[in-house]
Coordinates of C-alpha atoms in Angstrom, one line a residue:
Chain A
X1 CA 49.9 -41.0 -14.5
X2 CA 49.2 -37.6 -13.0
X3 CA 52.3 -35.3 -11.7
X4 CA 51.2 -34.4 -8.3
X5 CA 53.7 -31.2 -8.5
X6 CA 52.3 -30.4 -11.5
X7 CA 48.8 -30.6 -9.9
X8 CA 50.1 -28.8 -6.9
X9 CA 51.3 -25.7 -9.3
X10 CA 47.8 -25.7 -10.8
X11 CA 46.2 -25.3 -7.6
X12 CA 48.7 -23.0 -6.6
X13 CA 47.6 -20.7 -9.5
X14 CA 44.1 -21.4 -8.7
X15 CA 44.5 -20.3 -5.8
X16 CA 45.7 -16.8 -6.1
X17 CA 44.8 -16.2 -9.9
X18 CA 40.9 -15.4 -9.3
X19 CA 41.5 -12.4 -7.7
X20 CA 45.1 -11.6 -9.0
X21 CA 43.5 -11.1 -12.7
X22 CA 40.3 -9.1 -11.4
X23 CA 42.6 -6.5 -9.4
X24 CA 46.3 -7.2 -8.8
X25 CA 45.5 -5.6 -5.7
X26 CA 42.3 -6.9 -4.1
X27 CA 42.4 -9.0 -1.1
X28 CA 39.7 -11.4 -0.7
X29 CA 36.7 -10.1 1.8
X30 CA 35.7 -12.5 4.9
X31 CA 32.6 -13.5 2.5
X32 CA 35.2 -14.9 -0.2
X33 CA 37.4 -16.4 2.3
X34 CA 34.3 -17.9 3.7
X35 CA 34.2 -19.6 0.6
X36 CA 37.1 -20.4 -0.4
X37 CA 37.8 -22.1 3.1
X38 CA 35.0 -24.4 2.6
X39 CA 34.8 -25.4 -1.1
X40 CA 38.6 -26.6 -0.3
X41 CA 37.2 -28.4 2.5
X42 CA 34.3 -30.0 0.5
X43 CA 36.3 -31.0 -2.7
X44 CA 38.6 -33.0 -0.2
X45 CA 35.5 -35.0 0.8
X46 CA 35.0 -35.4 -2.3
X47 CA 37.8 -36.7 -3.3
X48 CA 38.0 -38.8 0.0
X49 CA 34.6 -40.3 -1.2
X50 CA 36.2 -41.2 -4.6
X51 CA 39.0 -43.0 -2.7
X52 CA 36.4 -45.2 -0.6
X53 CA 34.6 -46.1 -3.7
X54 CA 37.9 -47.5 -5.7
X55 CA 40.4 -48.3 -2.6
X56 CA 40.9 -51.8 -1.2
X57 CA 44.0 -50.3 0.8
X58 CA 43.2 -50.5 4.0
X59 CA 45.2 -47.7 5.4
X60 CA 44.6 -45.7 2.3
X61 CA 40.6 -46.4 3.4
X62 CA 41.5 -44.9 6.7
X63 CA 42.9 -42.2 5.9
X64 CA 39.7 -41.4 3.6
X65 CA 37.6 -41.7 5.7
X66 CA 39.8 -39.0 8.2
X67 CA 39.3 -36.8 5.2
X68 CA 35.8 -37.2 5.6
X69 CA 35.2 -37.1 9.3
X70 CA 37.7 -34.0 9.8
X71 CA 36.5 -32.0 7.2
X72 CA 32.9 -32.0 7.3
X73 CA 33.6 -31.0 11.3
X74 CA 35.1 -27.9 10.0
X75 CA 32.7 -27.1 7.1
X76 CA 29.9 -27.8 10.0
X77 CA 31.9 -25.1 12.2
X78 CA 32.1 -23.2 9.3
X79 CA 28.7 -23.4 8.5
X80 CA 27.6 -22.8 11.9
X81 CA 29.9 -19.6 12.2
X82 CA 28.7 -18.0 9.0
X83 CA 25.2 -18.1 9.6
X84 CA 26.1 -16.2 13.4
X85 CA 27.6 -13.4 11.7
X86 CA 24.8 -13.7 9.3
X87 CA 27.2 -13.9 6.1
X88 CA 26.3 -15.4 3.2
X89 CA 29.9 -17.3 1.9
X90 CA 30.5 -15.4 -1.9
X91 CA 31.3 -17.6 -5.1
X92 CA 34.4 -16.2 -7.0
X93 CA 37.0 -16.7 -9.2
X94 CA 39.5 -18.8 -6.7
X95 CA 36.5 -21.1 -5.3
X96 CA 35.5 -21.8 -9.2
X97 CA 39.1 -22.5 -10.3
X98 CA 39.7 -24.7 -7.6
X99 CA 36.5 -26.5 -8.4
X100 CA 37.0 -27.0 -12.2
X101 CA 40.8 -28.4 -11.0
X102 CA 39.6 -30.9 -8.5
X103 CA 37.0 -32.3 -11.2
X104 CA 39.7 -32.7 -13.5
X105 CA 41.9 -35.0 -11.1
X106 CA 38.9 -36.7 -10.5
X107 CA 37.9 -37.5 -14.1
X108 CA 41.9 -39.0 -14.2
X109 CA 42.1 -40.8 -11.2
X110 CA 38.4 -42.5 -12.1
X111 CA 40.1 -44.0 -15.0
X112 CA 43.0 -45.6 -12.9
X113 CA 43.2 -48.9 -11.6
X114 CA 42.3 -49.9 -7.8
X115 CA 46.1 -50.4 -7.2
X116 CA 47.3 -47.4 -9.6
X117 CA 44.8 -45.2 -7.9
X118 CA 46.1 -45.4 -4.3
X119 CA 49.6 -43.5 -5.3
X120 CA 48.1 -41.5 -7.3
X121 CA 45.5 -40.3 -4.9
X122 CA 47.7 -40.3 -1.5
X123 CA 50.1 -38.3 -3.4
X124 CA 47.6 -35.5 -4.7
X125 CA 46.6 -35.7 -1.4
X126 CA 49.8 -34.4 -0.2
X127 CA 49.6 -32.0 -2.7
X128 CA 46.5 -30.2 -2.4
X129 CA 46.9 -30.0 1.6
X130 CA 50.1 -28.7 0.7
X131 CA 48.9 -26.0 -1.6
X132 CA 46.2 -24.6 0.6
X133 CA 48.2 -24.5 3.9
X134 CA 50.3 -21.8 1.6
X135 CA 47.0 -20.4 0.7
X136 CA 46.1 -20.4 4.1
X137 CA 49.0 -19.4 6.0
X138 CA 49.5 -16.5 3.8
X139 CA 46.6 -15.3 2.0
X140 CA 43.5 -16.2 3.7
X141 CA 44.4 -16.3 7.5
X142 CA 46.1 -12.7 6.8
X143 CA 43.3 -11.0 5.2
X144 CA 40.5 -12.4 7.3
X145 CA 39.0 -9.5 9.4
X146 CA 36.7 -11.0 11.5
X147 CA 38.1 -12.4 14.5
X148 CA 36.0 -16.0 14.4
X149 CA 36.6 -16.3 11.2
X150 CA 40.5 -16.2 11.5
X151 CA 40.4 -18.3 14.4
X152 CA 38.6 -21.1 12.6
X153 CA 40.9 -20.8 9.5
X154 CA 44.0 -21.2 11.9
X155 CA 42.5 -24.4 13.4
X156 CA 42.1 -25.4 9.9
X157 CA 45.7 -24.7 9.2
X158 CA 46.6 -26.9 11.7
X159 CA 44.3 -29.7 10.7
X160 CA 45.5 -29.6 7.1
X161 CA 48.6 -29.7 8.4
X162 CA 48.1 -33.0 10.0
X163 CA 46.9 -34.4 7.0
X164 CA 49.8 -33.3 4.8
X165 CA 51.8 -35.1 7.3
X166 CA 49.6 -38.2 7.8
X167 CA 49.7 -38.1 3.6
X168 CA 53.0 -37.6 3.2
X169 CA 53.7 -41.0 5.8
X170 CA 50.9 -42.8 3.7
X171 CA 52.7 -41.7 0.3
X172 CA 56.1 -43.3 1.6
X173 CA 54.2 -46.8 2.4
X174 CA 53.3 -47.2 -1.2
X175 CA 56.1 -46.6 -2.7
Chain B
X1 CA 20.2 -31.9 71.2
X2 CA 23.7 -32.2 72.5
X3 CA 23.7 -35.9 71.9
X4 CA 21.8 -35.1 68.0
X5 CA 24.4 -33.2 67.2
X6 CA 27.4 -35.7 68.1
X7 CA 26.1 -37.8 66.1
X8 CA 25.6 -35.8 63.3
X9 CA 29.2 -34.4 63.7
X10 CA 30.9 -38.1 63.9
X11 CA 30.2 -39.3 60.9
X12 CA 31.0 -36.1 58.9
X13 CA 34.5 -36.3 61.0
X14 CA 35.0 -39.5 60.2
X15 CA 34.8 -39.1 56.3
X16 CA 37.3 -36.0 56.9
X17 CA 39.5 -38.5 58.5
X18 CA 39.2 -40.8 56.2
X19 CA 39.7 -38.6 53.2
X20 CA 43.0 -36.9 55.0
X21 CA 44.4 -40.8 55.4
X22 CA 44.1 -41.3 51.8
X23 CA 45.9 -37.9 50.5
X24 CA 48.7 -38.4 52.4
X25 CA 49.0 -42.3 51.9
X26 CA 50.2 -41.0 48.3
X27 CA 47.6 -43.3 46.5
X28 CA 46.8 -43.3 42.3
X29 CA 46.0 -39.8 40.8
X30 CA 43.7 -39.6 37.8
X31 CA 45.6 -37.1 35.7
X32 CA 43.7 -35.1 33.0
X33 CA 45.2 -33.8 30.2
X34 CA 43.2 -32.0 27.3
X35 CA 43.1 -32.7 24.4
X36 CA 42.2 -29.2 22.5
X37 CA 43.5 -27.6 18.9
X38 CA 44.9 -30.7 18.1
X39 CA 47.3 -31.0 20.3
X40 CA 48.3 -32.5 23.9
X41 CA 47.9 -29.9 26.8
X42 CA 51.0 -31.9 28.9
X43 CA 53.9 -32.4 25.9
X44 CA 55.3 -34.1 29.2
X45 CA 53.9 -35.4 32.6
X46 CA 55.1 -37.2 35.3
X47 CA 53.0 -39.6 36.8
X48 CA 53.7 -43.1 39.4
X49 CA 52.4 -46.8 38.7
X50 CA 49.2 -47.5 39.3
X51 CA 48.0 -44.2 38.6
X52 CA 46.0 -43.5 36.0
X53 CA 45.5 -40.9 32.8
X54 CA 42.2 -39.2 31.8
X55 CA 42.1 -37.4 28.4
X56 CA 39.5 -35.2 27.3
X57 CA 38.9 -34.0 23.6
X58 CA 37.9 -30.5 23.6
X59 CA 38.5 -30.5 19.8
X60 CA 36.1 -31.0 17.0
X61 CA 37.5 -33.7 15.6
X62 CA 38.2 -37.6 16.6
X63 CA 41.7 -38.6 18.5
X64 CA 43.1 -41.2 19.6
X65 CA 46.1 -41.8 22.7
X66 CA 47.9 -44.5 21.4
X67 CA 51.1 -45.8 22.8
X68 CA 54.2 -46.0 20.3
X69 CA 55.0 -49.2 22.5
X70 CA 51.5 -51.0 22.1
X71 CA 50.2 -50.6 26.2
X72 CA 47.3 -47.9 25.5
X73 CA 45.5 -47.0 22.5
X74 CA 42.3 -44.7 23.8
X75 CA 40.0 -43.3 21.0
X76 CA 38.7 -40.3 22.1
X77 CA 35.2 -38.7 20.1
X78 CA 34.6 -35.3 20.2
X79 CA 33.9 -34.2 23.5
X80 CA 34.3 -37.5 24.7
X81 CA 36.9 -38.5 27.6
X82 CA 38.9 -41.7 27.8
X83 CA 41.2 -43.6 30.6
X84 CA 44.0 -45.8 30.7
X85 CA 46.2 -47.0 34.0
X86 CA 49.8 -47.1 34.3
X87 CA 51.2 -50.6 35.0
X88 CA 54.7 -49.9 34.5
X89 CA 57.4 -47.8 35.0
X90 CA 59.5 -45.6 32.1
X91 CA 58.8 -43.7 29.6
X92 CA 55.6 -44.0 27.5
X93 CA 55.8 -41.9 24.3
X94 CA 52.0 -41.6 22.6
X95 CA 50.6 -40.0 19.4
X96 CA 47.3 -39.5 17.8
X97 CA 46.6 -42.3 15.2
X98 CA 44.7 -39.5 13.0
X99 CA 46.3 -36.5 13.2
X100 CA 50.4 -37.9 13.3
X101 CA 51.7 -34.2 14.6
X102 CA 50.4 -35.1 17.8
X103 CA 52.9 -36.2 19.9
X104 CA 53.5 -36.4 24.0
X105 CA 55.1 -38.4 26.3
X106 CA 54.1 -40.1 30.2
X107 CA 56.9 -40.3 32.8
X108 CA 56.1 -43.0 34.7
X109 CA 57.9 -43.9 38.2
X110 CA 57.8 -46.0 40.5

């Protein structure tokens, strides 16, 4: 069974440790954020798309499916936004750790049961939105420069937000 | 010409008449609220029977105006707008079924 504070810690550490170990002092650029912003989006999507393939839980199925809607509307925005400003979104250390972690949990929660898997995925759920609205709220949004970019990252606050909370509401169901 | 005219004028006076007898017979409102950044632009309204609420998503993302107590549930697409009418007095607390943070409530009287 996976420990979703334990998961939350690692992508806690993911989050910040990229750039912490480069330079203790480097803040990421708009390029990185860019990045980061979006792989956190995608690997939700994935995840949601894991969920739809082994759920039979109806809300659980829902909710996945929110993932999915929600996030790719961002990531479009996103997508959208960069090419405007004509900035090409830049790989780095945070965007690769928090990769390698998501395809971790999913390797685990592929080898769970249909009715195992729903817990185990709501609440890792909970965790990761919780995790990146830190990130968010006090790395990302803070050092993003331009103006568009910040504004998009706050809506995406806000979203994830929601979904922590829609999580946390789905986590309590199955218990 | 004097004749032309009159009866150009009477049926453009008639429609102002008819539209002054309607405003002040206090008849249903359509009542927009927006729906933008996820989240309600009225937290609170007040609104009579029989009139009726029009929300429009401004956001990105799909909502939905559903009634805590079962009367509405509107789902709203992005950019799309989406109505329900108000058959009873009280108050009529709603939410959005996706995004649970959402949260607003109709005043209805009589």
């Amino acid at each position: 069974m996976l420990k979703p504070l334990a998961f939350s810690v690692a992508i806690l550490a993911a989050l910040t440790a990229g750039m912490a170990l480069a330079d203790p002092a480097a803040k990421p650029t708009d390029p990185q954020i860019a990045h980061i912003a979006y792989t956190a989006g995608q690997l939700d999507i994935e995840a949601a798309k894991q969920a739809l393939d082994k759920s039979k839980n109806t809300d659980v199925r829902a909710f996945a499916e929110e993932m999915v809607r929600d996030h790719t509307a961002v990531n479009n925005q996103a997508l959208a936004l960069v090419k405007k400003l004509n900035v090409t979104p830049e790989d780095n250390p945070t965007s690769q750790a928090l990769t390698k972690q998501a395809e971790a949990t999913h390797q685990k929660l592929a080898g769970l049961s249909a009715q195992t898997f729903d817990k185990a995925y709501v609440d890792n759920e909970v965790a990761f939105h919780k995790a990146v609205n830190g990130a968010l709220s006090t790395t990302l949004i803070p050092n993003a420069q331009n103006a568009e970019l910040k504004s998009l990252l706050q809506t995406g606050l806000k979203l994830f937000q929601e979904h922590q909370q829609h999580a946390e509401h789905l986590a309590q169901q199955l218990s | 010409m004097t004749l032309v005219i009159h009866r150009l004028l009477l049926p453009a006076a008639m429609v102002f008449v008819v539209a002054l007898g309607e405003a002040s017979a206090g008849e249903a409102e359509v009542r927009t609220i927006v729906v933008k950044e996820l989240a309600f632009s009225s937290a609170s309204i007040e609104l009579h029977v029989g009139d009726t609420v029009e929300w429009v998503n401004q956001d990105i993302f799909v909502h939905s105006a559903t009634a805590d107590n079962g009367s509405f549930d509107v789902e709203l697409a992005p950019g799309a707008h989406g109505r329900a009418a108000l058959k009873t007095p009280g108050v009529i607390a709603y939410h959005c079924r996706y995004h649970p943070g959402m949260k607003a409530e109709l005043h209805v009287s009589e």
